CSV table of C-alpha atoms in Angstrom, one decimal:
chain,number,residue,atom,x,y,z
H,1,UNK,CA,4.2,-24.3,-66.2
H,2,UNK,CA,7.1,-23.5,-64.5
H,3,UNK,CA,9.2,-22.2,-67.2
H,4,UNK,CA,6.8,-20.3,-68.9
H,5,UNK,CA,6.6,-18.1,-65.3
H,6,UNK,CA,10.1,-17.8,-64.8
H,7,UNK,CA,10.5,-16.2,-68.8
H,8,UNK,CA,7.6,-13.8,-67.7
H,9,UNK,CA,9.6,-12.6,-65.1
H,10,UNK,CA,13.0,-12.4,-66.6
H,11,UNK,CA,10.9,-10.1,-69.4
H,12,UNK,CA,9.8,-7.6,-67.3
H,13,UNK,CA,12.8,-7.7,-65.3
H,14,UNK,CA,14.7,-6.9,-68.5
H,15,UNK,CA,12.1,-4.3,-69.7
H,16,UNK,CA,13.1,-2.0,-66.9
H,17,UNK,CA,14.0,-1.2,-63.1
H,18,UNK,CA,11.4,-1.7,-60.2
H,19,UNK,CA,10.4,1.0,-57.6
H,20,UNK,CA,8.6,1.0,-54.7
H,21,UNK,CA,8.0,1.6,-50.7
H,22,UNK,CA,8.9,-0.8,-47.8
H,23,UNK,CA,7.0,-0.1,-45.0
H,24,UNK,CA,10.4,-1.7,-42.5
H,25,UNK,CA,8.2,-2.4,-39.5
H,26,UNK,CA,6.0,-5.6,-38.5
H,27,UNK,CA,1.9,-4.5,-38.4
H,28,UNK,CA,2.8,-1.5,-40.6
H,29,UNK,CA,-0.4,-0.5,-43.1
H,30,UNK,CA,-1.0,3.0,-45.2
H,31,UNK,CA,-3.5,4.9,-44.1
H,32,UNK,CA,-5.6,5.1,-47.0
H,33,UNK,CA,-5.8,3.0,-50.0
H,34,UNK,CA,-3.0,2.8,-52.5
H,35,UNK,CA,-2.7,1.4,-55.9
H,36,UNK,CA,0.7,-0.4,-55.7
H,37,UNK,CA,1.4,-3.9,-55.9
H,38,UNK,CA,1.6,-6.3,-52.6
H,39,UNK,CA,3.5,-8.1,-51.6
H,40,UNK,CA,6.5,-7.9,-53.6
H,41,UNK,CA,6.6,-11.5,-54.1
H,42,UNK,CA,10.3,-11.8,-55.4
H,43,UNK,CA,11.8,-10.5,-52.0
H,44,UNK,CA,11.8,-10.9,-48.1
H,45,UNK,CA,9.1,-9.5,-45.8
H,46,UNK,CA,7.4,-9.1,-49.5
H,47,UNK,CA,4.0,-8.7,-47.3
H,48,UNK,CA,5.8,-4.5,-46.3
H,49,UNK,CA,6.5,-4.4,-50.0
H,50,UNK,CA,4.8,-2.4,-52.3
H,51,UNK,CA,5.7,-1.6,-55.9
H,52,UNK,CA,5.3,1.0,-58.1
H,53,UNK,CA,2.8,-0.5,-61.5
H,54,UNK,CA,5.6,1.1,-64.0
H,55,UNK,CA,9.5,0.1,-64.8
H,56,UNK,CA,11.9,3.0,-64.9
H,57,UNK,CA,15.5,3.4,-66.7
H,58,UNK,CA,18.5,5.5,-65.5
H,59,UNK,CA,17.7,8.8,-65.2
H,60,UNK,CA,13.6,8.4,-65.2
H,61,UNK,CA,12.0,9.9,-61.9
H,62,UNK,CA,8.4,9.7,-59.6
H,63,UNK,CA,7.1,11.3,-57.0
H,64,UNK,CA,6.9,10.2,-53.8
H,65,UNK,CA,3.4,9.1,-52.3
H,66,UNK,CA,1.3,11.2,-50.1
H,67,UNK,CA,0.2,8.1,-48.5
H,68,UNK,CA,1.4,7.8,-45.2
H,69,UNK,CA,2.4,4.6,-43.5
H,70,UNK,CA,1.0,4.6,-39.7
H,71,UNK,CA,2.1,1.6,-36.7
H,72,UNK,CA,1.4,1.1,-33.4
H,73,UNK,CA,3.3,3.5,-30.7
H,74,UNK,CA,5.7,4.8,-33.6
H,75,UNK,CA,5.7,7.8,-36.1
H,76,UNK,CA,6.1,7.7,-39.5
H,77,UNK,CA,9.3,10.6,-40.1
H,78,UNK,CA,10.1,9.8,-43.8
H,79,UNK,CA,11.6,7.9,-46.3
H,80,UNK,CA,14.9,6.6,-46.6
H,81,UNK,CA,16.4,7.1,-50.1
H,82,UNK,CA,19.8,4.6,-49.6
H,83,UNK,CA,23.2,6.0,-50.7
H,84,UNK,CA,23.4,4.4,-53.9
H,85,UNK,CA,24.9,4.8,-57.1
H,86,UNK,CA,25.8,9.1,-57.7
H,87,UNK,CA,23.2,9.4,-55.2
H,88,UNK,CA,24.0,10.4,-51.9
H,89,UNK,CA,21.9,9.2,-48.7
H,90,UNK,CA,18.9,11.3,-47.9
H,91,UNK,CA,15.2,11.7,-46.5
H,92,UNK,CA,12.0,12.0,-48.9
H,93,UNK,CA,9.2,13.3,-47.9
H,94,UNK,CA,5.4,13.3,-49.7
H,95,UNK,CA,6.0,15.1,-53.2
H,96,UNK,CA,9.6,15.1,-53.2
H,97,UNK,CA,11.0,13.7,-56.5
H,98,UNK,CA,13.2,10.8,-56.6
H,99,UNK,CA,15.5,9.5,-59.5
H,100,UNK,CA,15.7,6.7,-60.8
H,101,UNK,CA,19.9,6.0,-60.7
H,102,UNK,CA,20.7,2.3,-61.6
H,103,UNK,CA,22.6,1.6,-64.9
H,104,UNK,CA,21.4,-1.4,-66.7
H,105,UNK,CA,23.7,-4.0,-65.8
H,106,UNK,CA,24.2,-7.8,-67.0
H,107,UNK,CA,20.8,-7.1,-68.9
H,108,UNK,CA,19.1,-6.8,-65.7
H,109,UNK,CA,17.9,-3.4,-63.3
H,110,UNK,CA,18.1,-3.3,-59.5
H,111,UNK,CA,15.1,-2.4,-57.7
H,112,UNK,CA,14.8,1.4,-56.2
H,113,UNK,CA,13.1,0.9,-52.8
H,114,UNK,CA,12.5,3.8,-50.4
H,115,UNK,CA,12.6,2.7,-46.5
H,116,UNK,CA,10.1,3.7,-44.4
H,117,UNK,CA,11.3,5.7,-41.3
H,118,UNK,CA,10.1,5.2,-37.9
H,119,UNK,CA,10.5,6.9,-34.6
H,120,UNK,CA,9.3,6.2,-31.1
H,121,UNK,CA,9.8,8.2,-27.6
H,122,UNK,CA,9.7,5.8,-25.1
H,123,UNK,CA,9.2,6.5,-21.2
H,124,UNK,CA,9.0,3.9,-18.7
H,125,UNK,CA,6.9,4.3,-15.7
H,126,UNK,CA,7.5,2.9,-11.9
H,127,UNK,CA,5.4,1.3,-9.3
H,128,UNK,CA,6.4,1.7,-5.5
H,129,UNK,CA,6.0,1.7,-1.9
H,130,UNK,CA,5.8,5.6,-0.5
H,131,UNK,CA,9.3,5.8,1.5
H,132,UNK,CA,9.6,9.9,1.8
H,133,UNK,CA,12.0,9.9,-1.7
H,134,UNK,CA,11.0,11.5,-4.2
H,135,UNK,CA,10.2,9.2,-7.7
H,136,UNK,CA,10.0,9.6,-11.3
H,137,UNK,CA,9.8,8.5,-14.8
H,138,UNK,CA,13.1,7.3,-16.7
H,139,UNK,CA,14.2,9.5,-19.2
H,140,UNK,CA,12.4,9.3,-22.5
H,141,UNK,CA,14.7,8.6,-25.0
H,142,UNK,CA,13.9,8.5,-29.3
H,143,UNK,CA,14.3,5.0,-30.4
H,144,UNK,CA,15.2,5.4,-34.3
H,145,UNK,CA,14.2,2.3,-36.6
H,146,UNK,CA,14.5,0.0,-33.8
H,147,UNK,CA,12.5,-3.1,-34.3
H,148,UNK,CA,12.4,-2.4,-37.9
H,149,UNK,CA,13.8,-4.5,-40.6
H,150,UNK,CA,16.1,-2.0,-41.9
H,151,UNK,CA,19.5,-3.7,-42.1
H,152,UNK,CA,22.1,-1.6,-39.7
H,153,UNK,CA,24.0,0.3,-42.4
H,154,UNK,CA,20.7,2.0,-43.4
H,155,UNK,CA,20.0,2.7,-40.1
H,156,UNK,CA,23.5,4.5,-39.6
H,157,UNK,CA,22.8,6.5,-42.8
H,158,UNK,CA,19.4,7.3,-41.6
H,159,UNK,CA,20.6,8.3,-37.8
H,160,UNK,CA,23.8,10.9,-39.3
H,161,UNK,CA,20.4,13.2,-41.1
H,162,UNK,CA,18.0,13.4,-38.5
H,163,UNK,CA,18.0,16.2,-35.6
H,164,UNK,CA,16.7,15.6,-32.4
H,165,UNK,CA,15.0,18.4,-30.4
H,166,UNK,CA,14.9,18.9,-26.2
H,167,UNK,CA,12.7,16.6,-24.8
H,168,UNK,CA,10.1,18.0,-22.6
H,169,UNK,CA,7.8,16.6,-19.2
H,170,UNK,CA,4.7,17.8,-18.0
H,171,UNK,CA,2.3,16.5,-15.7
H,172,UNK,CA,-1.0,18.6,-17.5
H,173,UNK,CA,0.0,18.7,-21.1
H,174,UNK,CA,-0.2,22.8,-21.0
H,175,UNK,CA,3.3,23.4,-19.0
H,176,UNK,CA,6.3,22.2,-20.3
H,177,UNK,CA,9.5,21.8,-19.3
H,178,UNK,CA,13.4,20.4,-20.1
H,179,UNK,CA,13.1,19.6,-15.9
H,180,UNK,CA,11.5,15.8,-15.1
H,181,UNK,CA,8.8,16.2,-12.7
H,182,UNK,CA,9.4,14.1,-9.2
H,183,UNK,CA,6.7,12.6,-6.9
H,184,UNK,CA,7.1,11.8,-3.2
H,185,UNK,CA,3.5,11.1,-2.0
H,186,UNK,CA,1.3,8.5,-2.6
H,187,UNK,CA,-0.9,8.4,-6.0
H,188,UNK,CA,-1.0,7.6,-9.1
H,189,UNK,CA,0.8,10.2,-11.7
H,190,UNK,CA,1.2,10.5,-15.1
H,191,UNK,CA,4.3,12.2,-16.9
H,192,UNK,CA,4.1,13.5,-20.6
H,193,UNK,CA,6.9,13.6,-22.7
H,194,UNK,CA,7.3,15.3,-26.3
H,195,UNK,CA,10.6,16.0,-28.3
H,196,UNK,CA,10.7,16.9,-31.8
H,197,UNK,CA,12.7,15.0,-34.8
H,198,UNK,CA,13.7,17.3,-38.0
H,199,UNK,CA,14.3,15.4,-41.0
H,200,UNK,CA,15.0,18.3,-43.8
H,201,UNK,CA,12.5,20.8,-43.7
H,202,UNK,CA,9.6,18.4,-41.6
H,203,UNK,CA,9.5,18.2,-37.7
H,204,UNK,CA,7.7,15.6,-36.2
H,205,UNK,CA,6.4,16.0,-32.7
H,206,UNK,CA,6.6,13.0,-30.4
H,207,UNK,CA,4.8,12.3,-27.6
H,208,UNK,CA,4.9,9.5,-25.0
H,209,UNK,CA,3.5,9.4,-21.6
H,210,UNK,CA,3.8,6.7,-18.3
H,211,UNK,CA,2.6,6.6,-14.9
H,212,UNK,CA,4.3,7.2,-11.4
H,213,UNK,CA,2.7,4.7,-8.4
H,214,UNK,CA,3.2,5.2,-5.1
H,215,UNK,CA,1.6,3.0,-3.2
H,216,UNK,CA,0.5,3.7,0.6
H,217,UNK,CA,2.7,1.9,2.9
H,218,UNK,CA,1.2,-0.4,4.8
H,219,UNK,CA,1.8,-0.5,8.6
H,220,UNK,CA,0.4,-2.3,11.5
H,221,UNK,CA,-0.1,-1.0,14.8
H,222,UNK,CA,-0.2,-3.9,17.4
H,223,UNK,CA,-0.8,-3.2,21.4
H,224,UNK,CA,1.1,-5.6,23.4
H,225,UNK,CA,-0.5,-9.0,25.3
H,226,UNK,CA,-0.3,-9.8,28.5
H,227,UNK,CA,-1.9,-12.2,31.3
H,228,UNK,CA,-1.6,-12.4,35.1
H,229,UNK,CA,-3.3,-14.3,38.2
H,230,UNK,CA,-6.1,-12.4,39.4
H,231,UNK,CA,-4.5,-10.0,42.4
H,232,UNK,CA,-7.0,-7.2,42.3
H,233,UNK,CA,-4.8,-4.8,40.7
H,234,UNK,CA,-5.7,-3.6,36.7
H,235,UNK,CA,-3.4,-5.7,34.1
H,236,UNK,CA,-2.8,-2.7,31.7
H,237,UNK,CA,0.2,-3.2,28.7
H,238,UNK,CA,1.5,0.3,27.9
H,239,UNK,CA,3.4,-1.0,24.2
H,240,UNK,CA,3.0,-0.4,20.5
H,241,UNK,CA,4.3,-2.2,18.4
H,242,UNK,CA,5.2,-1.2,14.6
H,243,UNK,CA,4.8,-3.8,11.5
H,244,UNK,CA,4.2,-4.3,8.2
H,245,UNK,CA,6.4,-2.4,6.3
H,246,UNK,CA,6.3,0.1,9.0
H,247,UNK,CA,7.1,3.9,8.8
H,248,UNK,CA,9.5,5.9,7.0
H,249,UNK,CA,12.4,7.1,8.1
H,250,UNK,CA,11.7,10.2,10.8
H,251,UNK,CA,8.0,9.4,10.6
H,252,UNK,CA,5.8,8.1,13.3
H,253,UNK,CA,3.2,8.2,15.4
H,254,UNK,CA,2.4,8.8,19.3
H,255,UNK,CA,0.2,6.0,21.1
H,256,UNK,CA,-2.6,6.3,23.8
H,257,UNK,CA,-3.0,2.7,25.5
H,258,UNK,CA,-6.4,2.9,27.5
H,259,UNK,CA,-6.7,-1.2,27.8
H,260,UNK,CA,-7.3,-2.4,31.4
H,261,UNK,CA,-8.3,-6.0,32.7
H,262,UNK,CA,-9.0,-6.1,36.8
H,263,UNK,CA,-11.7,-9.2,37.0
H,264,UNK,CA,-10.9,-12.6,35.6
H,265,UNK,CA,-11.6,-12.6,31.9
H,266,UNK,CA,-10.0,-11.5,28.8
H,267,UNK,CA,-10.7,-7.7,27.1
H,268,UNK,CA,-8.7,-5.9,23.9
H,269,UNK,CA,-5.9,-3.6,24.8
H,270,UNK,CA,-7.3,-0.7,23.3
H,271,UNK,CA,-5.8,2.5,22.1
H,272,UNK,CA,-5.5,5.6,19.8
H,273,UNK,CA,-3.2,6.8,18.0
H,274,UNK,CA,-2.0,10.3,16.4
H,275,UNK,CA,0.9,11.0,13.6
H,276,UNK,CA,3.9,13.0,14.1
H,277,UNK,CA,3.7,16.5,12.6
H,278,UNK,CA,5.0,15.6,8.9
H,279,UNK,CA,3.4,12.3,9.0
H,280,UNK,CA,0.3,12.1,6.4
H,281,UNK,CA,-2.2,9.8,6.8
H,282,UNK,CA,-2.5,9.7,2.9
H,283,UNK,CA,0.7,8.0,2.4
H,284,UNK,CA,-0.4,4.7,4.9
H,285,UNK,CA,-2.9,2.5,4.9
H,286,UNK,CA,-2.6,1.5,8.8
H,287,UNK,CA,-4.3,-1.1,10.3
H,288,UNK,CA,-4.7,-1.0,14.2
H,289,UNK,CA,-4.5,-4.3,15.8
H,290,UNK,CA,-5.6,-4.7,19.4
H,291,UNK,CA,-3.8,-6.8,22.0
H,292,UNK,CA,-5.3,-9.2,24.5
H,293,UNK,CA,-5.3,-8.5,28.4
H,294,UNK,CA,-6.4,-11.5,30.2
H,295,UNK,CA,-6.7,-12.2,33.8
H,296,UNK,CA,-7.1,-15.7,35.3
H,297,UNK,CA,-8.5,-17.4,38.1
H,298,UNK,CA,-6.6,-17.9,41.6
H,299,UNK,CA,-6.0,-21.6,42.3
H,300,UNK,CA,-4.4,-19.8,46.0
H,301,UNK,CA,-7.6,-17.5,46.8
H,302,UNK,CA,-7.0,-14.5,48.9
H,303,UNK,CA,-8.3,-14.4,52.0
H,304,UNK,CA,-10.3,-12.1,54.1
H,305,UNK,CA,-11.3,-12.2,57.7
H,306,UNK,CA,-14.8,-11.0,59.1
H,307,UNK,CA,-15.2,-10.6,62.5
H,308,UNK,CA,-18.0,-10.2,64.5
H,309,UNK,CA,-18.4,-7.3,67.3
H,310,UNK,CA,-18.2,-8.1,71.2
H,311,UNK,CA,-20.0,-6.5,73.8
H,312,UNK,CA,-19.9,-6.5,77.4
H,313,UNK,CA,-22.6,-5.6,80.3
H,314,UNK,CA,-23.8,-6.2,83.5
H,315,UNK,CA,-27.5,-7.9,84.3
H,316,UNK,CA,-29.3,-4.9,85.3
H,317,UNK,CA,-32.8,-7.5,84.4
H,318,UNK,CA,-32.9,-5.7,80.9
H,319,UNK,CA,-31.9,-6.9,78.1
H,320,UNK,CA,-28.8,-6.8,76.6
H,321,UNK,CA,-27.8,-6.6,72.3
H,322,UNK,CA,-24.3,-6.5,70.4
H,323,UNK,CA,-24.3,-6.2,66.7
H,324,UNK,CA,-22.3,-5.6,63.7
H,325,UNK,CA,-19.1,-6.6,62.5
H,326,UNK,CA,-15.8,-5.0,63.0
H,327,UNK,CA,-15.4,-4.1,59.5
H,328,UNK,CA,-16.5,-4.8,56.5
H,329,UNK,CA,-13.8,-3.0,54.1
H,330,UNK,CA,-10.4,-4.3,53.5
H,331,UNK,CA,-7.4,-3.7,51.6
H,332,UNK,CA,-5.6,-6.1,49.7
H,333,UNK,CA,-2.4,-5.2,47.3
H,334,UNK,CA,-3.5,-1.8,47.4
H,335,UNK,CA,-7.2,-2.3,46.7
H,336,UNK,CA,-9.5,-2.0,48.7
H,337,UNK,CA,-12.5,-4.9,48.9
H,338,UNK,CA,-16.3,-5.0,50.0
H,339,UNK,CA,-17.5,-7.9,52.4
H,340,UNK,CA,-21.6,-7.7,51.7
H,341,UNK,CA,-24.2,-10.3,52.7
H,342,UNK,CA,-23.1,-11.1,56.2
H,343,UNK,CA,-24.6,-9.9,59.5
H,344,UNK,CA,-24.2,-10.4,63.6
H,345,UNK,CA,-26.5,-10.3,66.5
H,346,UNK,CA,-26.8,-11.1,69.9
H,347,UNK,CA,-29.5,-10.1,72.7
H,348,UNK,CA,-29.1,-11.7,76.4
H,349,UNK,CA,-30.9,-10.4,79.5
H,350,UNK,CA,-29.0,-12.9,82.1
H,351,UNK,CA,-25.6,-13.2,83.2
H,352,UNK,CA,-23.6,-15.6,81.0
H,353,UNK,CA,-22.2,-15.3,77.6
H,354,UNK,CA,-23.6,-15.0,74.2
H,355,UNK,CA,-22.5,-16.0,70.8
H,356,UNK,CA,-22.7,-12.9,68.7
H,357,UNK,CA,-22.5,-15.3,65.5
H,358,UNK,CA,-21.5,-14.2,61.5
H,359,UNK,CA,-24.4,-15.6,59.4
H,360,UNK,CA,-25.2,-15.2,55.8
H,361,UNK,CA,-23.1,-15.5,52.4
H,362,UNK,CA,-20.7,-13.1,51.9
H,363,UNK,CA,-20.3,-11.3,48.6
H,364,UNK,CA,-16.8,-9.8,48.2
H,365,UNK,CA,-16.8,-6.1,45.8
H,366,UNK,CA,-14.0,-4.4,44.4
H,367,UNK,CA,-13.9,-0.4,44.1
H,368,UNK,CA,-15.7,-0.6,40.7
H,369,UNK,CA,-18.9,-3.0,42.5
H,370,UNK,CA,-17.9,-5.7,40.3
H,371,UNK,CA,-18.5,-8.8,41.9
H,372,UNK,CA,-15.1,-10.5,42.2
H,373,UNK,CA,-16.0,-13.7,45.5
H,374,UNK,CA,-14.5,-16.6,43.5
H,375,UNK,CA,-11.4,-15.3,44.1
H,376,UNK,CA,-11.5,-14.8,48.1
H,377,UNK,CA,-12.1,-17.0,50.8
H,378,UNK,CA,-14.0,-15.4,53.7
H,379,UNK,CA,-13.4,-16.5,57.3
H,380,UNK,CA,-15.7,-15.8,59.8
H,381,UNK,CA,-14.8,-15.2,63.5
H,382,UNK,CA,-17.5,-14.9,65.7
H,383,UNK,CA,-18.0,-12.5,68.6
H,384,UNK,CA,-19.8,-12.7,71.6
H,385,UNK,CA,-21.9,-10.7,75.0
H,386,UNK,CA,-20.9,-11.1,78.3
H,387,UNK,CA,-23.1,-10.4,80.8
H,388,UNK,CA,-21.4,-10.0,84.6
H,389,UNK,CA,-23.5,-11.1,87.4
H,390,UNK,CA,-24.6,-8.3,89.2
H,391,UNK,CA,-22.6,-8.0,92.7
H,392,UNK,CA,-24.9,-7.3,95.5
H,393,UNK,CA,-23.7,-7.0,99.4
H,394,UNK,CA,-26.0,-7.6,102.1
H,395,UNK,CA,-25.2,-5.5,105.4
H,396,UNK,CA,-27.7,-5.9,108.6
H,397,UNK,CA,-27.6,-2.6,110.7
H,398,UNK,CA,-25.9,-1.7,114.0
H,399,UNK,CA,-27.1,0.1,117.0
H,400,UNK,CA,-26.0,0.5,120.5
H,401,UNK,CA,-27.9,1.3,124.3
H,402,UNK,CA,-27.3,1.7,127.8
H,403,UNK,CA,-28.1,-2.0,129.5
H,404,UNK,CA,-31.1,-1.9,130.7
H,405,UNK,CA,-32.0,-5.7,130.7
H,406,UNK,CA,-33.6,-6.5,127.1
H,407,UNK,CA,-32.3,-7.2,124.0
């Protein structure tokens, strides 16, 4: 029953002092077996306690385990023998000795516990956009006990007997040095720090690492828009516009824009583009994005005139022909156009006048043959042959005589 445990205990508690090994930190385990007892059921976080299967008296020593506590992202540095009794505050290590100092007191012994010491190097890592700075790690710093349930005044008391080494970076783990490496291009790079911690006579190395990431910054490239009425002329848009998070300071780029749109319809607005000396592509992801170029249709069409050739003769009692047109090439706002399909010709033998007449469909060409009618009208002005009536003058002869009585 319940008083028959509670005399056990008071028995042993009376028949000497308790030792044993608090492991301080949450997830902590030995790494091998050990024969101690667990958990330490008369004390908090009894599941990191582990006691010592003997009782000891003032004055009575043991040796400190070989077995060494291990935890996630920290290293075990030692144990922390409290400044206690006569006994001043100090670090055991594996076979050190350790005396048992508590006095019997009020019948009853306090417990000897050595903390477990833990230390960390930590080193956070960045993530960012490539800007043409240079980027690094923080600065590893030794975190000593922290997160451990070590109350503060042991962790003071702890602190004042540990030394702390340099801390060193390197980017390979075979070159060191007290200088932090820097990054300025994009990638993905990984720092390494160690620094040593002396407690007495044992140095533990630490090591931590993280990772620089420079991202490639992203940039568009976007050739400018633009629509007109069909006129004949190309509908080019000589711009470039920079997006996204666009380029670094006193980086760049130079832009060839080869888009064109003469006929009615819609094309990209092409172009290339090359980086400034010091620009590298490595540090961009760039994404070219094409304008539009559209021409539309003339509700006003341009016009054009064909006119057919005249001809004049003179009836000889042959016949006669005019043909042709007086051109069939014209210019318009620069460009010149091509009339094709149309014809004129007239034949007459007799006096009178002819209609030299403009017949077929015309097809209107710009420079580059495309076929570009819709937006023309095409008069037609026809010509015409005049034949002249021949002029003829008839003139009966003349004579003269002496008289001599006939005619």
């Amino acid at each position: 029953n319940t008083t028959e445990i509670v005399l056990v205990v008071q028995w042993e508690n009376t028949a000497g002092g308790e030792a044993g090994y608090f492991l301080s930190k949450q997830g902590a385990k030995w790494d091998k077996d050990v024969d101690f007892d667990n958990p330490w059921t008369d004390s908090a976080n009894k599941a990191l306690k582990y006691r010592i299967k003997q009782y000891f008296h003032y004055g009575d020593t043991f040796t400190v385990t070989d077995a060494v506590p291990t935890a996630d992202n920290a290293s075990f540095i030692g144990w922390l023998d409290k400044d206690r009794s006569n006994n001043g505050a100090a670090i055991k290590h594996a076979g050190d000795t350790v005396t048992y100092s508590y006095r019997k007191s009020n019948e009853r012994y306090s417990t000897y516990c050595l903390d477990a010491l833990w230390a960390e190097l930590k080193i956070s890592g960045i993530t960012d956009t490539y800007d043409g700075n240079q980027k690094t790690t923080s600065n590893a710093i030794i975190d000593i006990n922290k997160g451990s349930a070590l109350a503060d005044e042991y962790k003071q008391q702890a602190d004042s007997l540990i030394t702390k080494g340099e801390v060193y970076y390197s980017i390979d783990q075979n070159n060191w040095s007290t200088k932090k490496p820097s990054f300025t291009d994009a990638g993905t790079y990984t720092v390494y720090a160690k620094q040593d911690v002396t407690v007495g006579k044992v140095t533990t190395t630490l090591r931590a690492s993280a990772q620089v990431v420079i991202n490639p910054r992203k940039v568009t490239l976007t050739s400018g828009s633009d629509s007109k009425t069909y006129d004949g002329t190309p509908l080019t848009k000589n711009e470039v516009t920079v997006g996204g998070e666009k380029f670094a300071a006193g980086e760049g780029a130079e832009y060839t824009v080869t888009g064109s749109q003469t006929v009615v319809g819609n094309s990209k607005n092409t172009f290339t583009y090359k980086l400034n000396d010091g620009t590298s592509a490595d540090n961009y992801e760039i994404t070219p994005v094409e304008g539009k170029l559209e021409v539309k249709d003339r509700t006003e069409k341009l016009s054009i005139t064909v006119r057919a050739k005249n001809g004049t003769a003179t009836y000889d009692g042959n016949d006669h022909t005019v043909s042709g047109l007086e051109a069939t090439e014209f210019t318009v706002n620069g460009k010149k156009f091509t009339v094709e399909g149309l014809s004129a010709a007239v034949t007459g033998k007799n006096a009178g006048s002819y209609k030299n007449e403009v017949k077929g469909t015309a097809t209107v060409k710009d420079e580059a043959k495309n076929d570009v009618t819709s937006q023309f009208t095409v008069g037609k002005v026809d010509g015409s042959l005049e034949i002249s009536k021949r002029k003829v003058t008839l003139t009966s002869g003349s004579d003269s005589k002496t008289y001599d009585g006939t005619p």
